[in-house]
PDB file of C-alpha atoms in Angstrom:
ATOM      1  CA  MET A   1      89.426 135.158 120.376  1.00  0.00           C
ATOM      2  CA  THR A   2      91.079 138.517 121.568  1.00  0.00           C
ATOM      3  CA  LEU A   3      94.374 137.343 120.133  1.00  0.00           C
ATOM      4  CA  LEU A   4      92.812 136.490 116.883  1.00  0.00           C
ATOM      5  CA  PHE A   5      91.001 139.874 116.773  1.00  0.00           C
ATOM      6  CA  PHE A   6      94.349 141.568 117.674  1.00  0.00           C
ATOM      7  CA  LEU A   7      96.126 139.646 114.807  1.00  0.00           C
ATOM      8  CA  GLN A   8      93.352 140.596 112.279  1.00  0.00           C
ATOM      9  CA  LEU A   9      93.711 144.411 113.346  1.00  0.00           C
ATOM     10  CA  ARG A  10      97.644 144.068 113.121  1.00  0.00           C
ATOM     11  CA  LYS A  11      97.838 142.564 109.568  1.00  0.00           C
ATOM     12  CA  PRO A  12      96.852 145.571 107.565  1.00  0.00           C
ATOM     13  CA  LEU A  13      99.153 147.728 109.700  1.00  0.00           C
ATOM     14  CA  VAL A  14     102.126 145.315 109.051  1.00  0.00           C
ATOM     15  CA  GLU A  15     101.213 145.196 105.117  1.00  0.00           C
ATOM     16  CA  LYS A  16     101.136 149.096 105.198  1.00  0.00           C
ATOM     17  CA  LEU A  17     104.510 149.327 106.748  1.00  0.00           C
ATOM     18  CA  ARG A  18     106.003 146.741 104.308  1.00  0.00           C
ATOM     19  CA  ARG A  19     104.607 148.573 101.336  1.00  0.00           C
ATOM     20  CA  GLU A  20     106.019 151.820 102.699  1.00  0.00           C
ATOM     21  CA  ARG A  21     109.648 150.323 103.058  1.00  0.00           C
ATOM     22  CA  ILE A  22     109.157 149.079  99.322  1.00  0.00           C
ATOM     23  CA  ASN A  23     108.081 152.445  98.007  1.00  0.00           C
ATOM     24  CA  SER A  24     110.612 154.334 100.022  1.00  0.00           C
ATOM     25  CA  SER A  25     113.385 152.043  98.649  1.00  0.00           C
ATOM     26  CA  ILE A  26     112.039 152.539  94.985  1.00  0.00           C
ATOM     27  CA  GLU A  27     112.082 156.242  95.459  1.00  0.00           C
ATOM     28  CA  GLN A  28     115.712 156.149  96.737  1.00  0.00           C
ATOM     29  CA  LEU A  29     116.694 153.913  93.774  1.00  0.00           C
ATOM     30  CA  LYS A  30     115.194 156.456  91.507  1.00  0.00           C
ATOM     31  CA  SER A  31     117.233 159.263  92.776  1.00  0.00           C
ATOM     32  CA  LEU A  32     120.437 157.028  92.915  1.00  0.00           C
ATOM     33  CA  LEU A  33     119.999 156.471  89.070  1.00  0.00           C
ATOM     34  CA  GLY A  34     120.758 160.094  88.318  1.00  0.00           C
ATOM     35  CA  PRO A  35     119.230 162.580  86.079  1.00  0.00           C
ATOM     36  CA  GLU A  36     121.040 161.490  82.985  1.00  0.00           C
ATOM     37  CA  PHE A  37     119.771 157.888  83.370  1.00  0.00           C
ATOM     38  CA  LEU A  38     116.213 158.963  83.927  1.00  0.00           C
ATOM     39  CA  LYS A  39     116.266 161.136  80.767  1.00  0.00           C
ATOM     40  CA  GLN A  40     115.819 157.793  78.845  1.00  0.00           C
ATOM     41  CA  GLN A  41     112.232 157.823  79.481  1.00  0.00           C
ATOM     42  CA  PRO A  42     111.219 161.799  79.453  1.00  0.00           C
ATOM     43  CA  ASP A  43     107.757 161.271  78.100  1.00  0.00           C
ATOM     44  CA  SER A  44     106.201 158.740  80.429  1.00  0.00           C
ATOM     45  CA  LYS A  45     105.655 158.667  84.024  1.00  0.00           C
ATOM     46  CA  LEU A  46     108.025 156.069  85.508  1.00  0.00           C
ATOM     47  CA  GLU A  47     106.360 153.086  87.052  1.00  0.00           C
ATOM     48  CA  LYS A  48     107.766 151.139  89.902  1.00  0.00           C
ATOM     49  CA  ALA A  49     108.721 148.280  87.297  1.00  0.00           C
ATOM     50  CA  ASP A  50     110.397 150.791  85.079  1.00  0.00           C
ATOM     51  CA  ILE A  51     112.730 152.109  87.964  1.00  0.00           C
ATOM     52  CA  LEU A  52     113.446 148.530  88.966  1.00  0.00           C
ATOM     53  CA  GLU A  53     114.344 147.372  85.476  1.00  0.00           C
ATOM     54  CA  MET A  54     116.645 150.527  85.174  1.00  0.00           C
ATOM     55  CA  THR A  55     118.212 149.644  88.470  1.00  0.00           C
ATOM     56  CA  VAL A  56     118.990 146.232  87.316  1.00  0.00           C
ATOM     57  CA  CYS A  57     120.474 147.520  84.129  1.00  0.00           C
ATOM     58  CA  PHE A  58     122.468 150.338  86.000  1.00  0.00           C
ATOM     59  CA  LEU A  59     123.754 147.931  88.535  1.00  0.00           C
ATOM     60  CA  THR A  60     124.931 145.395  86.106  1.00  0.00           C
ATOM     61  CA  GLN A  61     126.901 147.973  84.218  1.00  0.00           C
ATOM     62  CA  LEU A  62     128.400 149.400  87.155  1.00  0.00           C
ATOM     63  CA  GLN A  63     129.533 145.934  88.393  1.00  0.00           C
ATOM     64  CA  GLN A  64     130.865 145.120  84.784  1.00  0.00           C
ATOM     65  CA  GLN A  65     132.648 148.486  84.766  1.00  0.00           C
ATOM     66  CA  ASN A  66     134.280 147.651  88.307  1.00  0.00           C
ATOM     67  CA  GLN A  67     135.423 144.224  86.859  1.00  0.00           C
ATOM     68  CA  ASN A  68     137.059 145.829  83.920  1.00  0.00           C
ATOM     69  CA  PHE A  69     138.695 148.578  86.017  1.00  0.00           C
ATOM     70  CA  PRO A  70     138.939 147.185  89.411  1.00  0.00           C
ATOM     71  CA  CYS A  71     139.020 150.083  91.852  1.00  0.00           C
ATOM     72  CA  HIS A  72     139.280 148.869  95.504  1.00  0.00           C
ATOM     73  CA  CYS A  73     135.775 147.291  95.250  1.00  0.00           C
ATOM     74  CA  ASP A  74     137.164 144.199  97.358  1.00  0.00           C
ATOM     75  CA  SER A  75     136.732 146.402 100.464  1.00  0.00           C
ATOM     76  CA  LEU A  76     133.024 146.974  99.486  1.00  0.00           C
ATOM     77  CA  TYR A  77     131.637 143.658 100.977  1.00  0.00           C
ATOM     78  CA  ASN A  78     133.719 144.139 104.119  1.00  0.00           C
ATOM     79  CA  ASN A  79     132.266 147.506 104.580  1.00  0.00           C
ATOM     80  CA  GLU A  80     128.811 145.965 104.212  1.00  0.00           C
ATOM     81  CA  LYS A  81     129.504 143.379 106.954  1.00  0.00           C
ATOM     82  CA  GLU A  82     129.633 146.286 109.283  1.00  0.00           C
ATOM     83  CA  THR A  83     126.572 147.950 108.176  1.00  0.00           C
ATOM     84  CA  PHE A  84     124.173 144.986 108.522  1.00  0.00           C
TER      85      PHE A  84
ATOM     86  CA  MET B   1      79.219 147.757  77.208  1.00  0.00           C
ATOM     87  CA  THR B   2      81.476 145.380  75.364  1.00  0.00           C
ATOM     88  CA  LEU B   3      84.423 147.754  75.706  1.00  0.00           C
ATOM     89  CA  LEU B   4      83.750 148.200  79.414  1.00  0.00           C
ATOM     90  CA  PHE B   5      83.621 144.425  79.621  1.00  0.00           C
ATOM     91  CA  PHE B   6      86.915 144.068  77.741  1.00  0.00           C
ATOM     92  CA  LEU B   7      88.553 146.620  79.959  1.00  0.00           C
ATOM     93  CA  GLN B   8      87.343 144.975  83.179  1.00  0.00           C
ATOM     94  CA  LEU B   9      88.847 141.741  81.984  1.00  0.00           C
ATOM     95  CA  ARG B  10      91.975 143.390  80.907  1.00  0.00           C
ATOM     96  CA  LYS B  11      92.800 145.211  84.189  1.00  0.00           C
ATOM     97  CA  PRO B  12      93.756 142.302  86.298  1.00  0.00           C
ATOM     98  CA  LEU B  13      95.989 140.936  83.432  1.00  0.00           C
ATOM     99  CA  VAL B  14      97.816 144.229  83.166  1.00  0.00           C
ATOM    100  CA  GLU B  15      98.332 144.261  86.833  1.00  0.00           C
ATOM    101  CA  LYS B  16      99.598 140.629  86.818  1.00  0.00           C
ATOM    102  CA  LEU B  17     102.168 141.617  84.135  1.00  0.00           C
ATOM    103  CA  ARG B  18     103.173 144.733  86.240  1.00  0.00           C
ATOM    104  CA  ARG B  19     103.723 142.543  89.293  1.00  0.00           C
ATOM    105  CA  GLU B  20     105.712 139.971  87.319  1.00  0.00           C
ATOM    106  CA  ARG B  21     107.993 142.627  86.072  1.00  0.00           C
ATOM    107  CA  ILE B  22     108.667 143.960  89.663  1.00  0.00           C
ATOM    108  CA  ASN B  23     109.015 140.438  91.079  1.00  0.00           C
ATOM    109  CA  SER B  24     111.501 139.636  88.267  1.00  0.00           C
ATOM    110  CA  SER B  25     113.494 142.697  88.799  1.00  0.00           C
ATOM    111  CA  ILE B  26     113.760 142.176  92.509  1.00  0.00           C
ATOM    112  CA  GLU B  27     115.054 138.575  91.918  1.00  0.00           C
ATOM    113  CA  GLN B  28     117.688 139.768  89.478  1.00  0.00           C
ATOM    114  CA  LEU B  29     118.593 142.530  92.039  1.00  0.00           C
ATOM    115  CA  LYS B  30     118.965 139.749  94.612  1.00  0.00           C
ATOM    116  CA  SER B  31     121.288 137.868  92.475  1.00  0.00           C
ATOM    117  CA  LEU B  32     123.355 141.052  91.725  1.00  0.00           C
ATOM    118  CA  LEU B  33     123.950 141.689  95.328  1.00  0.00           C
ATOM    119  CA  GLY B  34     126.201 138.645  95.609  1.00  0.00           C
ATOM    120  CA  PRO B  35     126.541 135.757  98.061  1.00  0.00           C
ATOM    121  CA  GLU B  36     128.806 137.859 100.351  1.00  0.00           C
ATOM    122  CA  PHE B  37     126.277 140.596 100.704  1.00  0.00           C
ATOM    123  CA  LEU B  38     123.352 138.297 101.160  1.00  0.00           C
ATOM    124  CA  LYS B  39     125.201 136.564 104.100  1.00  0.00           C
ATOM    125  CA  GLN B  40     124.275 139.592 106.252  1.00  0.00           C
ATOM    126  CA  GLN B  41     120.760 138.069 106.812  1.00  0.00           C
ATOM    127  CA  PRO B  42     121.525 134.342 106.948  1.00  0.00           C
ATOM    128  CA  ASP B  43     118.666 133.288 109.341  1.00  0.00           C
ATOM    129  CA  SER B  44     115.564 135.099 107.874  1.00  0.00           C
ATOM    130  CA  LYS B  45     113.810 134.659 104.626  1.00  0.00           C
ATOM    131  CA  LEU B  46     114.549 137.767 102.731  1.00  0.00           C
ATOM    132  CA  GLU B  47     111.593 139.943 102.075  1.00  0.00           C
ATOM    133  CA  LYS B  48     111.223 142.208  98.848  1.00  0.00           C
ATOM    134  CA  ALA B  49     111.723 145.055 101.277  1.00  0.00           C
ATOM    135  CA  ASP B  50     114.870 143.757 102.574  1.00  0.00           C
ATOM    136  CA  ILE B  51     116.382 143.216  99.124  1.00  0.00           C
ATOM    137  CA  LEU B  52     115.588 146.722  97.934  1.00  0.00           C
ATOM    138  CA  GLU B  53     116.864 148.186 101.178  1.00  0.00           C
ATOM    139  CA  MET B  54     120.114 146.199 100.535  1.00  0.00           C
ATOM    140  CA  THR B  55     120.134 147.272  97.010  1.00  0.00           C
ATOM    141  CA  VAL B  56     119.918 151.067  97.951  1.00  0.00           C
ATOM    142  CA  CYS B  57     122.868 150.466 100.374  1.00  0.00           C
ATOM    143  CA  PHE B  58     124.893 148.449  97.918  1.00  0.00           C
ATOM    144  CA  LEU B  59     124.425 150.912  94.903  1.00  0.00           C
ATOM    145  CA  THR B  60     125.219 154.132  97.279  1.00  0.00           C
ATOM    146  CA  GLN B  61     128.382 152.229  98.359  1.00  0.00           C
ATOM    147  CA  LEU B  62     129.321 151.426  94.820  1.00  0.00           C
ATOM    148  CA  GLN B  63     128.751 154.931  93.569  1.00  0.00           C
ATOM    149  CA  GLN B  64     130.827 156.356  96.432  1.00  0.00           C
ATOM    150  CA  GLN B  65     133.520 153.863  95.707  1.00  0.00           C
ATOM    151  CA  ASN B  66     133.561 155.016  92.070  1.00  0.00           C
ATOM    152  CA  GLN B  67     133.687 158.559  93.029  1.00  0.00           C
ATOM    153  CA  ASN B  68     136.705 158.200  95.364  1.00  0.00           C
ATOM    154  CA  PHE B  69     138.511 155.907  92.744  1.00  0.00           C
ATOM    155  CA  PRO B  70     136.917 156.987  89.543  1.00  0.00           C
ATOM    156  CA  CYS B  71     137.372 154.185  86.945  1.00  0.00           C
ATOM    157  CA  HIS B  72     136.014 155.151  83.580  1.00  0.00           C
ATOM    158  CA  CYS B  73     132.450 155.347  84.823  1.00  0.00           C
ATOM    159  CA  ASP B  74     131.819 158.573  82.655  1.00  0.00           C
ATOM    160  CA  SER B  75     130.997 156.205  79.713  1.00  0.00           C
ATOM    161  CA  LEU B  76     128.438 154.435  81.726  1.00  0.00           C
ATOM    162  CA  TYR B  77     125.676 156.982  80.963  1.00  0.00           C
ATOM    163  CA  ASN B  78     126.656 157.090  77.442  1.00  0.00           C
ATOM    164  CA  ASN B  79     126.383 153.581  77.094  1.00  0.00           C
ATOM    165  CA  GLU B  80     122.959 153.671  78.715  1.00  0.00           C
ATOM    166  CA  LYS B  81     121.721 156.158  76.276  1.00  0.00           C
ATOM    167  CA  GLU B  82     122.168 153.586  73.529  1.00  0.00           C
ATOM    168  CA  THR B  83     120.375 150.812  75.674  1.00  0.00           C
ATOM    169  CA  PHE B  84     117.165 152.720  76.480  1.00  0.00           C
TER     170      PHE B  84
END
């Protein structure tokens, strides 16, 4: 029963940390989108869903841009392998 | 009271749609990261927080890559202005 009690106490803490990681990443994505991009929605408070949809769009265009004008992006994946 | 009842019914529906938008975007981001990038975490099921952190890292590197080797990315923001 002590273990069960411990697990019950632990669950909301784990969930809180998980939400903090998600929220922190979304804030970072927002800053990476850049002011020009964020101007598209000047009148409304940006929701998390808005930021994520803009990120999908931004990343898609950035990748298409790199396919059309390849610029040493082959090394990107190799760099990533060292990071993770 | 009818309006209040309507709003109380509406709230979980709005919340459900919001969560669906977030989850859909995260799935799209996962597919945009590419198989090479996702290989970094082969043994574990990827959580939403993992995908978002990888996206931050990927986008940062992609932007740095474009700064080092500028490849017509100036037009990216201009295209975006038409999209949103």
